[in-house]
mmCIF file of C-alpha atoms in Angstrom:
data_model
loop_
_atom_site.group_PDB
_atom_site.id
_atom_site.type_symbol
_atom_site.label_atom_id
_atom_site.label_comp_id
_atom_site.label_asym_id
_atom_site.label_seq_id
_atom_site.Cartn_x
_atom_site.Cartn_y
_atom_site.Cartn_z
ATOM 1 C CA UNK A 825 1.084 10.267 9.615
ATOM 2 C CA UNK A 826 -0.275 7.588 7.894
ATOM 3 C CA UNK A 827 0.386 3.612 7.964
ATOM 4 C CA UNK A 828 0.878 3.972 3.889
ATOM 5 C CA UNK A 829 3.092 7.043 3.765
ATOM 6 C CA UNK A 830 6.204 5.275 5.438
ATOM 7 C CA UNK A 831 7.761 2.710 7.552
ATOM 8 C CA UNK A 832 8.614 3.453 11.286
ATOM 9 C CA UNK A 833 10.595 0.025 10.895
ATOM 10 C CA UNK A 834 11.168 0.059 7.183
ATOM 11 C CA UNK A 835 13.617 -3.052 7.595
ATOM 12 C CA UNK A 836 10.412 -5.252 8.167
ATOM 13 C CA UNK A 837 10.042 -8.671 6.034
ATOM 14 C CA UNK A 838 6.042 -8.098 5.850
ATOM 15 C CA UNK A 839 6.092 -4.265 5.237
ATOM 16 C CA UNK A 840 4.513 -2.982 2.296
ATOM 17 C CA UNK A 841 6.630 0.492 1.989
ATOM 18 C CA UNK A 842 9.582 -0.164 -1.229
ATOM 19 C CA UNK A 843 13.005 -0.188 0.432
ATOM 20 C CA UNK A 844 15.908 0.410 -1.127
ATOM 21 C CA UNK A 845 16.937 -3.642 -1.945
ATOM 22 C CA UNK A 846 13.500 -4.017 -3.733
ATOM 23 C CA UNK A 847 13.645 -1.332 -6.230
ATOM 24 C CA UNK A 848 16.074 -3.306 -8.575
ATOM 25 C CA UNK A 849 14.527 -6.422 -8.323
ATOM 26 C CA UNK A 850 10.781 -5.001 -8.681
ATOM 27 C CA UNK A 851 11.829 -3.516 -11.959
ATOM 28 C CA UNK A 852 12.781 -6.706 -13.214
ATOM 29 C CA UNK A 853 9.732 -8.810 -11.843
ATOM 30 C CA UNK A 854 7.479 -6.097 -13.388
ATOM 31 C CA UNK A 855 4.891 -6.932 -15.954
ATOM 32 C CA UNK A 856 5.480 -4.559 -18.981
ATOM 33 C CA UNK A 857 1.959 -5.165 -20.706
ATOM 34 C CA UNK A 858 -1.703 -4.913 -19.362
ATOM 35 C CA UNK A 859 -2.511 -8.355 -19.641
ATOM 36 C CA UNK A 860 0.297 -9.345 -18.022
ATOM 37 C CA UNK A 861 -0.824 -7.386 -14.916
ATOM 38 C CA UNK A 862 -2.269 -10.351 -12.532
ATOM 39 C CA UNK A 863 -4.780 -8.710 -10.272
ATOM 40 C CA UNK A 864 -6.802 -5.864 -9.826
ATOM 41 C CA UNK A 865 -9.554 -7.099 -12.838
ATOM 42 C CA UNK A 866 -11.993 -4.111 -12.637
ATOM 43 C CA UNK A 867 -9.212 -1.383 -12.652
ATOM 44 C CA UNK A 868 -7.441 -3.308 -15.207
ATOM 45 C CA UNK A 869 -10.463 -3.748 -17.490
ATOM 46 C CA UNK A 870 -11.723 -0.282 -17.047
ATOM 47 C CA UNK A 871 -8.084 1.035 -17.781
ATOM 48 C CA UNK A 872 -7.924 -1.072 -20.657
ATOM 49 C CA UNK A 873 -11.248 0.430 -22.151
ATOM 50 C CA UNK A 874 -9.416 4.163 -21.420
ATOM 51 C CA UNK A 875 -6.336 3.605 -23.284
ATOM 52 C CA UNK A 876 -7.419 1.878 -26.355
ATOM 53 C CA UNK A 877 -10.097 4.685 -26.575
ATOM 54 C CA UNK A 878 -7.204 7.401 -26.718
ATOM 55 C CA UNK A 879 -5.393 5.064 -28.963
ATOM 56 C CA UNK A 880 -8.208 5.176 -31.738
ATOM 57 C CA UNK A 881 -8.932 8.551 -31.284
ATOM 58 C CA UNK A 882 -4.620 9.330 -31.497
ATOM 59 C CA UNK A 883 -4.662 11.548 -28.513
ATOM 60 C CA UNK A 884 -3.369 11.601 -24.689
ATOM 61 C CA UNK A 885 -5.975 9.805 -22.379
ATOM 62 C CA UNK A 886 -7.299 11.233 -19.646
ATOM 63 C CA UNK A 887 -5.626 12.054 -16.495
ATOM 64 C CA UNK A 888 -5.400 8.965 -14.345
ATOM 65 C CA UNK A 889 -5.429 8.554 -10.569
ATOM 66 C CA UNK A 890 -4.726 5.442 -8.945
ATOM 67 C CA UNK A 891 -5.171 4.705 -5.306
ATOM 68 C CA UNK A 892 -4.587 2.076 -2.376
ATOM 69 C CA UNK A 893 -2.240 1.089 0.174
ATOM 70 C CA UNK A 894 1.285 0.943 -1.068
ATOM 71 C CA UNK A 895 2.927 -2.435 -2.622
ATOM 72 C CA UNK A 896 -0.477 -3.104 -5.062
ATOM 73 C CA UNK A 897 1.086 -2.174 -8.201
ATOM 74 C CA UNK A 898 0.392 1.764 -8.987
ATOM 75 C CA UNK A 899 4.124 2.414 -9.860
ATOM 76 C CA UNK A 900 3.716 -0.817 -12.230
ATOM 77 C CA UNK A 901 0.260 -0.135 -13.864
ATOM 78 C CA UNK A 902 1.834 3.804 -14.436
ATOM 79 C CA UNK A 903 4.467 1.958 -16.221
ATOM 80 C CA UNK A 904 2.183 -0.090 -17.826
ATOM 81 C CA UNK A 905 0.261 3.028 -19.297
ATOM 82 C CA UNK A 906 3.581 4.431 -20.665
ATOM 83 C CA UNK A 907 3.939 1.248 -22.609
ATOM 84 C CA UNK A 908 0.671 0.759 -23.975
ATOM 85 C CA UNK A 909 0.665 4.133 -25.346
ATOM 86 C CA UNK A 910 4.040 3.585 -26.914
ATOM 87 C CA UNK A 911 5.261 6.971 -25.074
ATOM 88 C CA UNK A 912 7.835 8.060 -22.751
ATOM 89 C CA UNK A 913 7.302 8.433 -18.926
ATOM 90 C CA UNK A 914 8.955 11.294 -16.360
ATOM 91 C CA UNK A 915 8.641 9.528 -12.965
ATOM 92 C CA UNK A 916 8.931 11.892 -9.849
ATOM 93 C CA UNK A 917 7.141 12.086 -6.003
ATOM 94 C CA UNK A 918 5.019 15.163 -4.204
ATOM 95 C CA UNK A 919 7.881 15.389 -1.691
ATOM 96 C CA UNK A 920 10.279 16.226 -4.486
ATOM 97 C CA UNK A 921 8.327 19.297 -5.232
ATOM 98 C CA UNK A 922 8.139 21.805 -3.042
ATOM 99 C CA UNK A 923 7.964 24.813 -4.714
ATOM 100 C CA UNK A 924 5.803 25.717 -8.205
ATOM 101 C CA UNK A 925 9.553 26.103 -9.958
ATOM 102 C CA UNK A 926 10.299 22.270 -9.235
ATOM 103 C CA UNK A 927 7.044 21.322 -11.286
ATOM 104 C CA UNK A 928 7.138 24.079 -13.957
ATOM 105 C CA UNK A 929 10.725 23.197 -14.517
ATOM 106 C CA UNK A 930 9.054 19.530 -15.112
ATOM 107 C CA UNK A 931 6.231 20.686 -17.091
ATOM 108 C CA UNK A 932 7.730 22.722 -19.535
ATOM 109 C CA UNK A 933 10.244 19.771 -20.161
ATOM 110 C CA UNK A 934 7.653 17.375 -21.153
ATOM 111 C CA UNK A 935 7.051 15.892 -24.521
ATOM 112 C CA UNK A 936 3.536 15.618 -26.799
ATOM 113 C CA UNK A 937 1.786 12.555 -25.357
ATOM 114 C CA UNK A 938 4.322 11.439 -22.856
ATOM 115 C CA UNK A 939 3.446 10.234 -19.557
ATOM 116 C CA UNK A 940 4.147 11.984 -16.052
ATOM 117 C CA UNK A 941 3.905 9.762 -13.235
ATOM 118 C CA UNK A 942 3.380 11.738 -10.017
ATOM 119 C CA UNK A 943 3.942 9.264 -7.202
ATOM 120 C CA UNK A 944 2.361 10.294 -3.471
ATOM 121 C CA UNK A 945 0.939 12.926 -5.099
ATOM 122 C CA UNK A 946 -1.075 14.294 -1.993
ATOM 123 C CA UNK A 947 2.116 15.028 -0.436
ATOM 124 C CA UNK A 948 2.917 17.878 -3.160
ATOM 125 C CA UNK A 949 2.946 21.336 -2.164
ATOM 126 C CA UNK A 950 0.228 24.160 -2.285
ATOM 127 C CA UNK A 951 2.107 26.382 -4.808
ATOM 128 C CA UNK A 952 3.123 23.773 -6.792
ATOM 129 C CA UNK A 953 -0.411 21.856 -6.733
ATOM 130 C CA UNK A 954 -2.135 24.841 -7.573
ATOM 131 C CA UNK A 955 -0.005 25.643 -10.386
ATOM 132 C CA UNK A 956 -1.108 21.726 -11.129
ATOM 133 C CA UNK A 957 -5.030 22.217 -11.914
ATOM 134 C CA UNK A 958 -4.538 25.017 -15.081
ATOM 135 C CA UNK A 959 -1.773 22.355 -16.473
ATOM 136 C CA UNK A 960 -3.860 19.330 -16.010
ATOM 137 C CA UNK A 961 -7.077 21.299 -17.628
ATOM 138 C CA UNK A 962 -5.428 23.719 -19.939
ATOM 139 C CA UNK A 963 -2.271 22.140 -20.581
ATOM 140 C CA UNK A 964 -0.361 25.801 -19.476
ATOM 141 C CA UNK A 965 1.179 27.243 -16.922
ATOM 142 C CA UNK A 966 1.922 30.631 -15.656
ATOM 143 C CA UNK A 967 5.341 31.331 -14.814
ATOM 144 C CA UNK A 968 5.649 34.569 -12.458
ATOM 145 C CA UNK A 969 9.157 36.860 -13.653
ATOM 146 C CA UNK A 970 10.355 39.368 -10.707
ATOM 147 C CA UNK A 971 8.779 40.269 -7.425
ATOM 148 C CA UNK A 972 6.235 42.578 -5.638
ATOM 149 C CA UNK A 973 4.580 45.473 -8.195
ATOM 150 C CA UNK A 974 6.994 44.538 -10.787
ATOM 151 C CA UNK A 975 6.091 40.415 -11.047
ATOM 152 C CA UNK A 976 4.750 39.333 -14.504
ATOM 153 C CA UNK A 977 2.828 35.924 -15.438
ATOM 154 C CA UNK A 978 4.360 34.823 -18.689
ATOM 155 C CA UNK A 979 1.685 32.024 -19.753
ATOM 156 C CA UNK A 980 3.804 28.676 -21.408
ATOM 157 C CA UNK A 981 1.825 26.216 -23.441
ATOM 158 C CA UNK A 982 2.301 22.783 -22.696
ATOM 159 C CA UNK A 983 1.897 19.924 -24.939
ATOM 160 C CA UNK A 984 -0.856 17.304 -24.374
ATOM 161 C CA UNK A 985 0.253 15.090 -22.076
ATOM 162 C CA UNK A 986 -0.835 12.738 -19.480
ATOM 163 C CA UNK A 987 -0.903 12.649 -15.731
ATOM 164 C CA UNK A 988 -0.666 9.283 -13.505
ATOM 165 C CA UNK A 989 -1.540 10.343 -9.498
ATOM 166 C CA UNK A 990 -0.717 7.422 -7.196
ATOM 167 C CA UNK A 991 -1.903 7.990 -3.740
ATOM 168 C CA UNK A 992 -2.017 6.183 -0.627
ATOM 169 C CA UNK A 993 -4.317 8.416 0.779
ATOM 170 C CA UNK A 994 -6.677 9.802 -1.495
ATOM 171 C CA UNK A 995 -8.628 11.224 1.187
ATOM 172 C CA UNK A 996 -6.059 14.252 1.197
ATOM 173 C CA UNK A 997 -6.796 15.434 -2.085
ATOM 174 C CA UNK A 998 -8.315 18.436 -2.249
ATOM 175 C CA UNK A 999 -11.939 18.382 -4.704
ATOM 176 C CA UNK A 1000 -10.458 20.355 -7.211
ATOM 177 C CA UNK A 1001 -7.546 18.278 -8.133
ATOM 178 C CA UNK A 1002 -9.261 15.177 -7.544
ATOM 179 C CA UNK A 1003 -11.803 16.153 -10.129
ATOM 180 C CA UNK A 1004 -9.345 17.181 -12.909
ATOM 181 C CA UNK A 1005 -8.763 12.909 -13.279
ATOM 182 C CA UNK A 1006 -10.565 11.905 -15.684
ATOM 183 C CA UNK A 1007 -9.861 8.286 -14.823
ATOM 184 C CA UNK A 1008 -9.747 6.618 -11.031
ATOM 185 C CA UNK A 1009 -8.880 3.279 -9.877
ATOM 186 C CA UNK A 1010 -8.766 1.947 -6.511
ATOM 187 C CA UNK A 1011 -6.212 -1.102 -6.015
ATOM 188 C CA UNK A 1012 -7.780 -3.732 -3.392
ATOM 189 C CA UNK A 1013 -5.392 -6.092 -1.307
ATOM 190 C CA UNK A 1014 -5.316 -9.354 -3.610
ATOM 191 C CA UNK A 1015 -6.767 -12.382 -2.698
ATOM 192 C CA UNK A 1016 -4.766 -15.650 -2.059
ATOM 193 C CA UNK A 1017 -5.251 -17.099 -5.677
ATOM 194 C CA UNK A 1018 -4.036 -14.588 -7.037
ATOM 195 C CA UNK A 1019 -0.657 -13.914 -5.151
ATOM 196 C CA UNK A 1020 -0.230 -17.787 -6.163
ATOM 197 C CA UNK A 1021 -0.202 -16.618 -9.770
ATOM 198 C CA UNK A 1022 2.006 -13.630 -8.804
ATOM 199 C CA UNK A 1023 4.651 -15.591 -6.826
ATOM 200 C CA UNK A 1024 4.809 -18.440 -9.134
ATOM 201 C CA UNK A 1025 5.251 -15.972 -12.175
ATOM 202 C CA UNK A 1026 7.851 -14.197 -10.044
ATOM 203 C CA UNK A 1027 9.618 -17.864 -9.771
ATOM 204 C CA UNK A 1028 9.239 -18.251 -13.440
ATOM 205 C CA UNK A 1029 11.210 -14.838 -14.246
ATOM 206 C CA UNK A 1030 14.036 -15.553 -10.833
ATOM 207 C CA UNK A 1031 14.679 -19.347 -12.358
ATOM 208 C CA UNK A 1032 13.395 -20.891 -8.913
ATOM 209 C CA UNK A 1033 11.702 -24.314 -8.867
ATOM 210 C CA UNK A 1034 8.361 -23.844 -7.178
ATOM 211 C CA UNK A 1035 5.367 -26.397 -7.000
ATOM 212 C CA UNK A 1036 1.817 -25.061 -6.269
ATOM 213 C CA UNK A 1037 1.940 -26.045 -2.239
ATOM 214 C CA UNK A 1038 4.853 -23.877 -1.975
ATOM 215 C CA UNK A 1039 3.742 -20.794 -4.147
ATOM 216 C CA UNK A 1040 0.269 -21.402 -1.866
ATOM 217 C CA UNK A 1041 2.287 -21.378 1.319
ATOM 218 C CA UNK A 1042 4.004 -17.802 0.632
ATOM 219 C CA UNK A 1043 0.790 -16.241 -0.686
ATOM 220 C CA UNK A 1044 -1.104 -16.939 2.430
ATOM 221 C CA UNK A 1045 1.849 -15.140 4.538
ATOM 222 C CA UNK A 1046 1.661 -11.983 2.021
ATOM 223 C CA UNK A 1047 -1.114 -9.758 3.569
ATOM 224 C CA UNK A 1048 -2.506 -9.474 0.424
ATOM 225 C CA UNK A 1049 0.409 -7.677 -1.268
ATOM 226 C CA UNK A 1050 2.441 -8.581 -4.130
ATOM 227 C CA UNK A 1051 5.614 -6.607 -2.830
ATOM 228 C CA UNK A 1052 5.631 -8.643 0.235
ATOM 229 C CA UNK A 1053 4.941 -12.031 -1.703
ATOM 230 C CA UNK A 1054 8.068 -11.170 -4.122
ATOM 231 C CA UNK A 1055 9.822 -10.485 -0.877
ATOM 232 C CA UNK A 1056 8.600 -13.537 0.852
ATOM 233 C CA UNK A 1057 9.772 -15.566 -2.370
ATOM 234 C CA UNK A 1058 13.452 -14.318 -2.414
ATOM 235 C CA UNK A 1059 13.698 -15.139 1.442
ATOM 236 C CA UNK A 1060 12.266 -18.603 0.957
ATOM 237 C CA UNK A 1061 14.241 -18.905 -2.335
ATOM 238 C CA UNK A 1062 17.741 -18.329 -0.182
ATOM 239 C CA UNK A 1063 16.521 -20.973 2.440
ATOM 240 C CA UNK A 1064 15.679 -23.199 -0.280
ATOM 241 C CA UNK A 1065 19.300 -22.869 -2.126
ATOM 242 C CA UNK A 1066 21.321 -23.138 1.169
ATOM 243 C CA UNK A 1067 19.640 -25.717 3.124
ATOM 244 C CA UNK A 1068 18.093 -27.875 0.590
ATOM 245 C CA UNK A 1069 18.335 -28.247 -3.624
ATOM 246 C CA UNK A 1070 16.533 -25.243 -4.122
ATOM 247 C CA UNK A 1071 13.215 -26.528 -4.991
ATOM 248 C CA UNK A 1072 10.263 -24.702 -2.890
ATOM 249 C CA UNK A 1073 8.102 -26.874 -1.181
ATOM 250 C CA UNK A 1074 5.638 -25.839 1.025
ATOM 251 C CA UNK A 1075 7.437 -27.569 4.119
ATOM 252 C CA UNK A 1076 10.273 -25.444 2.981
ATOM 253 C CA UNK A 1077 8.448 -22.324 2.417
ATOM 254 C CA UNK A 1078 6.909 -23.271 5.791
ATOM 255 C CA UNK A 1079 10.707 -23.768 7.492
ATOM 256 C CA UNK A 1080 12.019 -20.936 5.867
ATOM 257 C CA UNK A 1081 9.215 -18.232 7.088
ATOM 258 C CA UNK A 1082 9.487 -19.564 10.354
ATOM 259 C CA UNK A 1083 13.400 -18.657 10.417
ATOM 260 C CA UNK A 1084 11.510 -15.050 9.462
ATOM 261 C CA UNK A 1085 9.281 -14.884 12.123
ATOM 262 C CA UNK A 1086 6.502 -15.034 9.564
ATOM 263 C CA UNK A 1087 3.491 -16.768 10.994
ATOM 264 C CA UNK A 1088 0.715 -18.539 8.563
ATOM 265 C CA UNK A 1089 -1.309 -15.280 8.721
ATOM 266 C CA UNK A 1090 1.209 -13.240 7.868
ATOM 267 C CA UNK A 1091 2.069 -11.282 11.333
ATOM 268 C CA UNK A 1092 5.571 -10.769 12.341
ATOM 269 C CA UNK A 1093 7.120 -10.529 15.148
ATOM 270 C CA UNK A 1094 5.878 -7.003 16.467
ATOM 271 C CA UNK A 1095 2.704 -8.025 15.465
ATOM 272 C CA UNK A 1096 3.086 -11.235 17.882
ATOM 273 C CA UNK A 1097 4.337 -8.780 20.209
ATOM 274 C CA UNK A 1098 1.235 -6.737 20.500
ATOM 275 C CA UNK A 1099 -1.198 -9.894 20.699
ATOM 276 C CA UNK A 1100 0.614 -11.445 23.317
ATOM 277 C CA UNK A 1101 0.635 -8.171 25.572
ATOM 278 C CA UNK A 1102 -2.815 -7.971 25.168
ATOM 279 C CA UNK A 1103 -3.955 -11.252 25.740
ATOM 280 C CA UNK A 1104 -1.593 -12.252 28.626
ATOM 281 C CA UNK A 1105 -1.014 -9.110 30.589
ATOM 282 C CA UNK A 1106 -4.311 -7.648 30.096
ATOM 283 C CA UNK A 1107 -6.346 -10.400 29.130
ATOM 284 C CA UNK A 1108 -7.879 -9.289 26.041
ATOM 285 C CA UNK A 1109 -8.075 -5.599 27.102
ATOM 286 C CA UNK A 1110 -9.315 -2.895 26.652
ATOM 287 C CA UNK A 1111 -6.094 -1.861 27.084
ATOM 288 C CA UNK A 1112 -5.137 2.430 26.322
ATOM 289 C CA UNK A 1113 -2.270 2.631 22.874
ATOM 290 C CA UNK A 1114 0.237 4.041 25.033
ATOM 291 C CA UNK A 1115 -0.106 1.684 27.754
ATOM 292 C CA UNK A 1116 -0.113 -1.256 25.011
ATOM 293 C CA UNK A 1117 2.872 0.453 23.375
ATOM 294 C CA UNK A 1118 5.033 0.586 26.488
ATOM 295 C CA UNK A 1119 4.243 -3.174 27.649
ATOM 296 C CA UNK A 1120 5.736 -4.190 23.773
ATOM 297 C CA UNK A 1121 8.894 -1.878 24.111
ATOM 298 C CA UNK A 1122 7.763 0.342 20.702
ATOM 299 C CA UNK A 1123 6.781 3.736 20.422
ATOM 300 C CA UNK A 1124 2.867 4.375 20.337
ATOM 301 C CA UNK A 1125 3.213 5.783 16.898
ATOM 302 C CA UNK A 1126 5.110 2.561 15.747
ATOM 303 C CA UNK A 1127 2.170 0.102 17.719
ATOM 304 C CA UNK A 1128 -0.796 2.168 15.904
ATOM 305 C CA UNK A 1129 0.793 2.813 12.737
ATOM 306 C CA UNK A 1130 2.744 -0.117 11.792
ATOM 307 C CA UNK A 1131 0.991 -3.367 13.686
ATOM 308 C CA UNK A 1132 -2.822 -1.900 13.794
ATOM 309 C CA UNK A 1133 -3.448 -1.745 11.197
ATOM 310 C CA UNK A 1134 -3.132 -4.972 9.574
ATOM 311 C CA UNK A 1135 -4.728 -6.982 12.775
ATOM 312 C CA UNK A 1136 -7.595 -4.519 12.730
ATOM 313 C CA UNK A 1137 -7.946 -5.890 9.323
ATOM 314 C CA UNK A 1138 -7.485 -9.403 9.907
ATOM 315 C CA UNK A 1139 -10.122 -9.164 12.641
ATOM 316 C CA UNK A 1140 -7.246 -9.982 15.275
ATOM 317 C CA UNK A 1141 -7.577 -7.003 17.429
ATOM 318 C CA UNK A 1142 -10.631 -4.242 17.788
ATOM 319 C CA UNK A 1143 -10.282 -0.419 18.647
ATOM 320 C CA UNK A 1144 -12.806 0.795 20.805
ATOM 321 C CA UNK A 1145 -13.525 3.986 22.603
ATOM 322 C CA UNK A 1146 -11.978 2.279 25.932
ATOM 323 C CA UNK A 1147 -9.146 0.917 24.689
ATOM 324 C CA UNK A 1148 -7.694 -1.763 22.261
ATOM 325 C CA UNK A 1149 -9.536 -5.060 22.722
ATOM 326 C CA UNK A 1150 -8.681 -8.162 21.408
ATOM 327 C CA UNK A 1151 -10.768 -10.819 19.261
ATOM 328 C CA UNK A 1152 -11.792 -14.364 19.881
ATOM 329 C CA UNK A 1153 -9.994 -14.933 16.648
ATOM 330 C CA UNK A 1154 -6.453 -13.554 18.439
ATOM 331 C CA UNK A 1155 -6.978 -16.261 21.179
ATOM 332 C CA UNK A 1156 -7.517 -18.674 18.761
ATOM 333 C CA UNK A 1157 -4.458 -17.668 16.799
ATOM 334 C CA UNK A 1158 -2.048 -17.852 19.350
ATOM 335 C CA UNK A 1159 -3.586 -21.414 20.879
ATOM 336 C CA UNK A 1160 -4.861 -19.408 24.078
ATOM 337 C CA UNK A 1161 -8.279 -19.999 25.549
ATOM 338 C CA UNK A 1162 -9.669 -16.301 26.792
ATOM 339 C CA UNK A 1163 -10.804 -15.660 30.480
ATOM 340 C CA UNK A 1164 -14.878 -16.582 31.059
ATOM 341 C CA UNK A 1165 -15.597 -12.946 31.996
ATOM 342 C CA UNK A 1166 -14.530 -11.479 28.655
ATOM 343 C CA UNK A 1167 -16.375 -10.906 25.658
ATOM 344 C CA UNK A 1168 -14.827 -13.432 23.456
ATOM 345 C CA UNK A 1169 -14.688 -16.152 26.640
ATOM 346 C CA UNK A 1170 -18.614 -15.204 26.384
ATOM 347 C CA UNK A 1171 -18.223 -16.620 22.420
ATOM 348 C CA UNK A 1172 -19.454 -12.798 21.528
ATOM 349 C CA UNK A 1173 -18.880 -12.880 17.711
ATOM 350 C CA UNK A 1174 -16.570 -9.896 16.099
ATOM 351 C CA UNK A 1175 -18.291 -7.294 14.785
ATOM 352 C CA UNK A 1176 -21.303 -7.113 17.559
ATOM 353 C CA UNK A 1177 -21.948 -3.871 19.653
ATOM 354 C CA UNK A 1178 -21.437 -5.751 22.821
ATOM 355 C CA UNK A 1179 -18.658 -7.449 21.354
ATOM 356 C CA UNK A 1180 -16.532 -4.749 22.655
ATOM 357 C CA UNK A 1181 -17.959 -3.918 26.023
ATOM 358 C CA UNK A 1182 -18.319 -0.277 26.443
ATOM 359 C CA UNK A 1183 -20.402 2.348 25.924
ATOM 360 C CA UNK A 1184 -19.082 5.596 23.699
ATOM 361 C CA UNK A 1185 -17.004 7.964 25.813
ATOM 362 C CA UNK A 1186 -17.795 11.695 24.868
ATOM 363 C CA UNK A 1187 -15.502 13.430 23.084
ATOM 364 C CA UNK A 1188 -13.127 10.464 21.343
ATOM 365 C CA UNK A 1189 -13.593 8.422 18.694
ATOM 366 C CA UNK A 1190 -12.619 5.167 17.864
ATOM 367 C CA UNK A 1191 -8.914 5.736 16.248
ATOM 368 C CA UNK A 1192 -7.600 6.766 19.949
ATOM 369 C CA UNK A 1193 -8.249 5.281 22.527
ATOM 370 C CA UNK A 1194 -8.413 6.726 26.147
ATOM 371 C CA UNK A 1195 -6.304 5.394 28.875
ATOM 372 C CA UNK A 1196 -7.572 3.721 31.745
#
């Protein structure tokens, strides 16, 4: 399981997975046109060319594959594609299509030019996936009637449509499916300046007064993800309205997010617990995953799939063949002084091979540490 597929701690304020409570608010905050979409400049420019060319030809555009971590705008872009084409959109997901008949029922009900959005397309069943090959390429599916030797394949012609697939794990898509997409866009994490624009825009739609410093404070703790930025904005809004006059400043945003245990780099309780255990109990490591999980009081899968991806991306933790190791930035972030015998204490730079202090163990990879 990927940390992008689901969140074992689904109630985390800084979790990127969509929660039920987010759905209605996100729908209200989503941009409706490509020009309103903030960030993802390269994907937006390329997609604009694809859509404009399709409109000029008067035909359905190529199928579109959007990949990247959750919360970056894949669903929003799919709705924008439909809006730009002035076409209806049908929304479903890979886990919901477990049989080829499920997919055949959806495809047979599409109208000409309709956009079919298939979220988490990598989790679709294999029989449905194979049916999708022909539907995407030839706009045709074969419906099997009967069983055994008497089974008959009835060809069913489909009107031209555009499939928009979204995935958090593009590597799990089989090449035959991936090659049938005419356009592939990879979504990147947002820069703080882009998230500031997202926060300011969302605040205006929510009728919340916010100053630039307050927007920057929220953006800096949002892990490069607009969904998290909007969620933090709503929690800060609640605090500002209850404890102050409703105006969000940098000081109010910082105080509110401390109440919700989100620090200045976007780390929450679980993230800091992992770092505290690694630094205080194990001197910065190396320490095995299961040992670290026991020290934190969580399952090993939770530590590996929920906490570690962001800590690694922030350069606070490294996965090595001998175990997890804290970087010099982790000691600095928690305000601790590394022991002189550790790589961080000797001043090694993150990214250097000698920083990890271990020779590769035969048969072991960096994704799963060995216990010592």
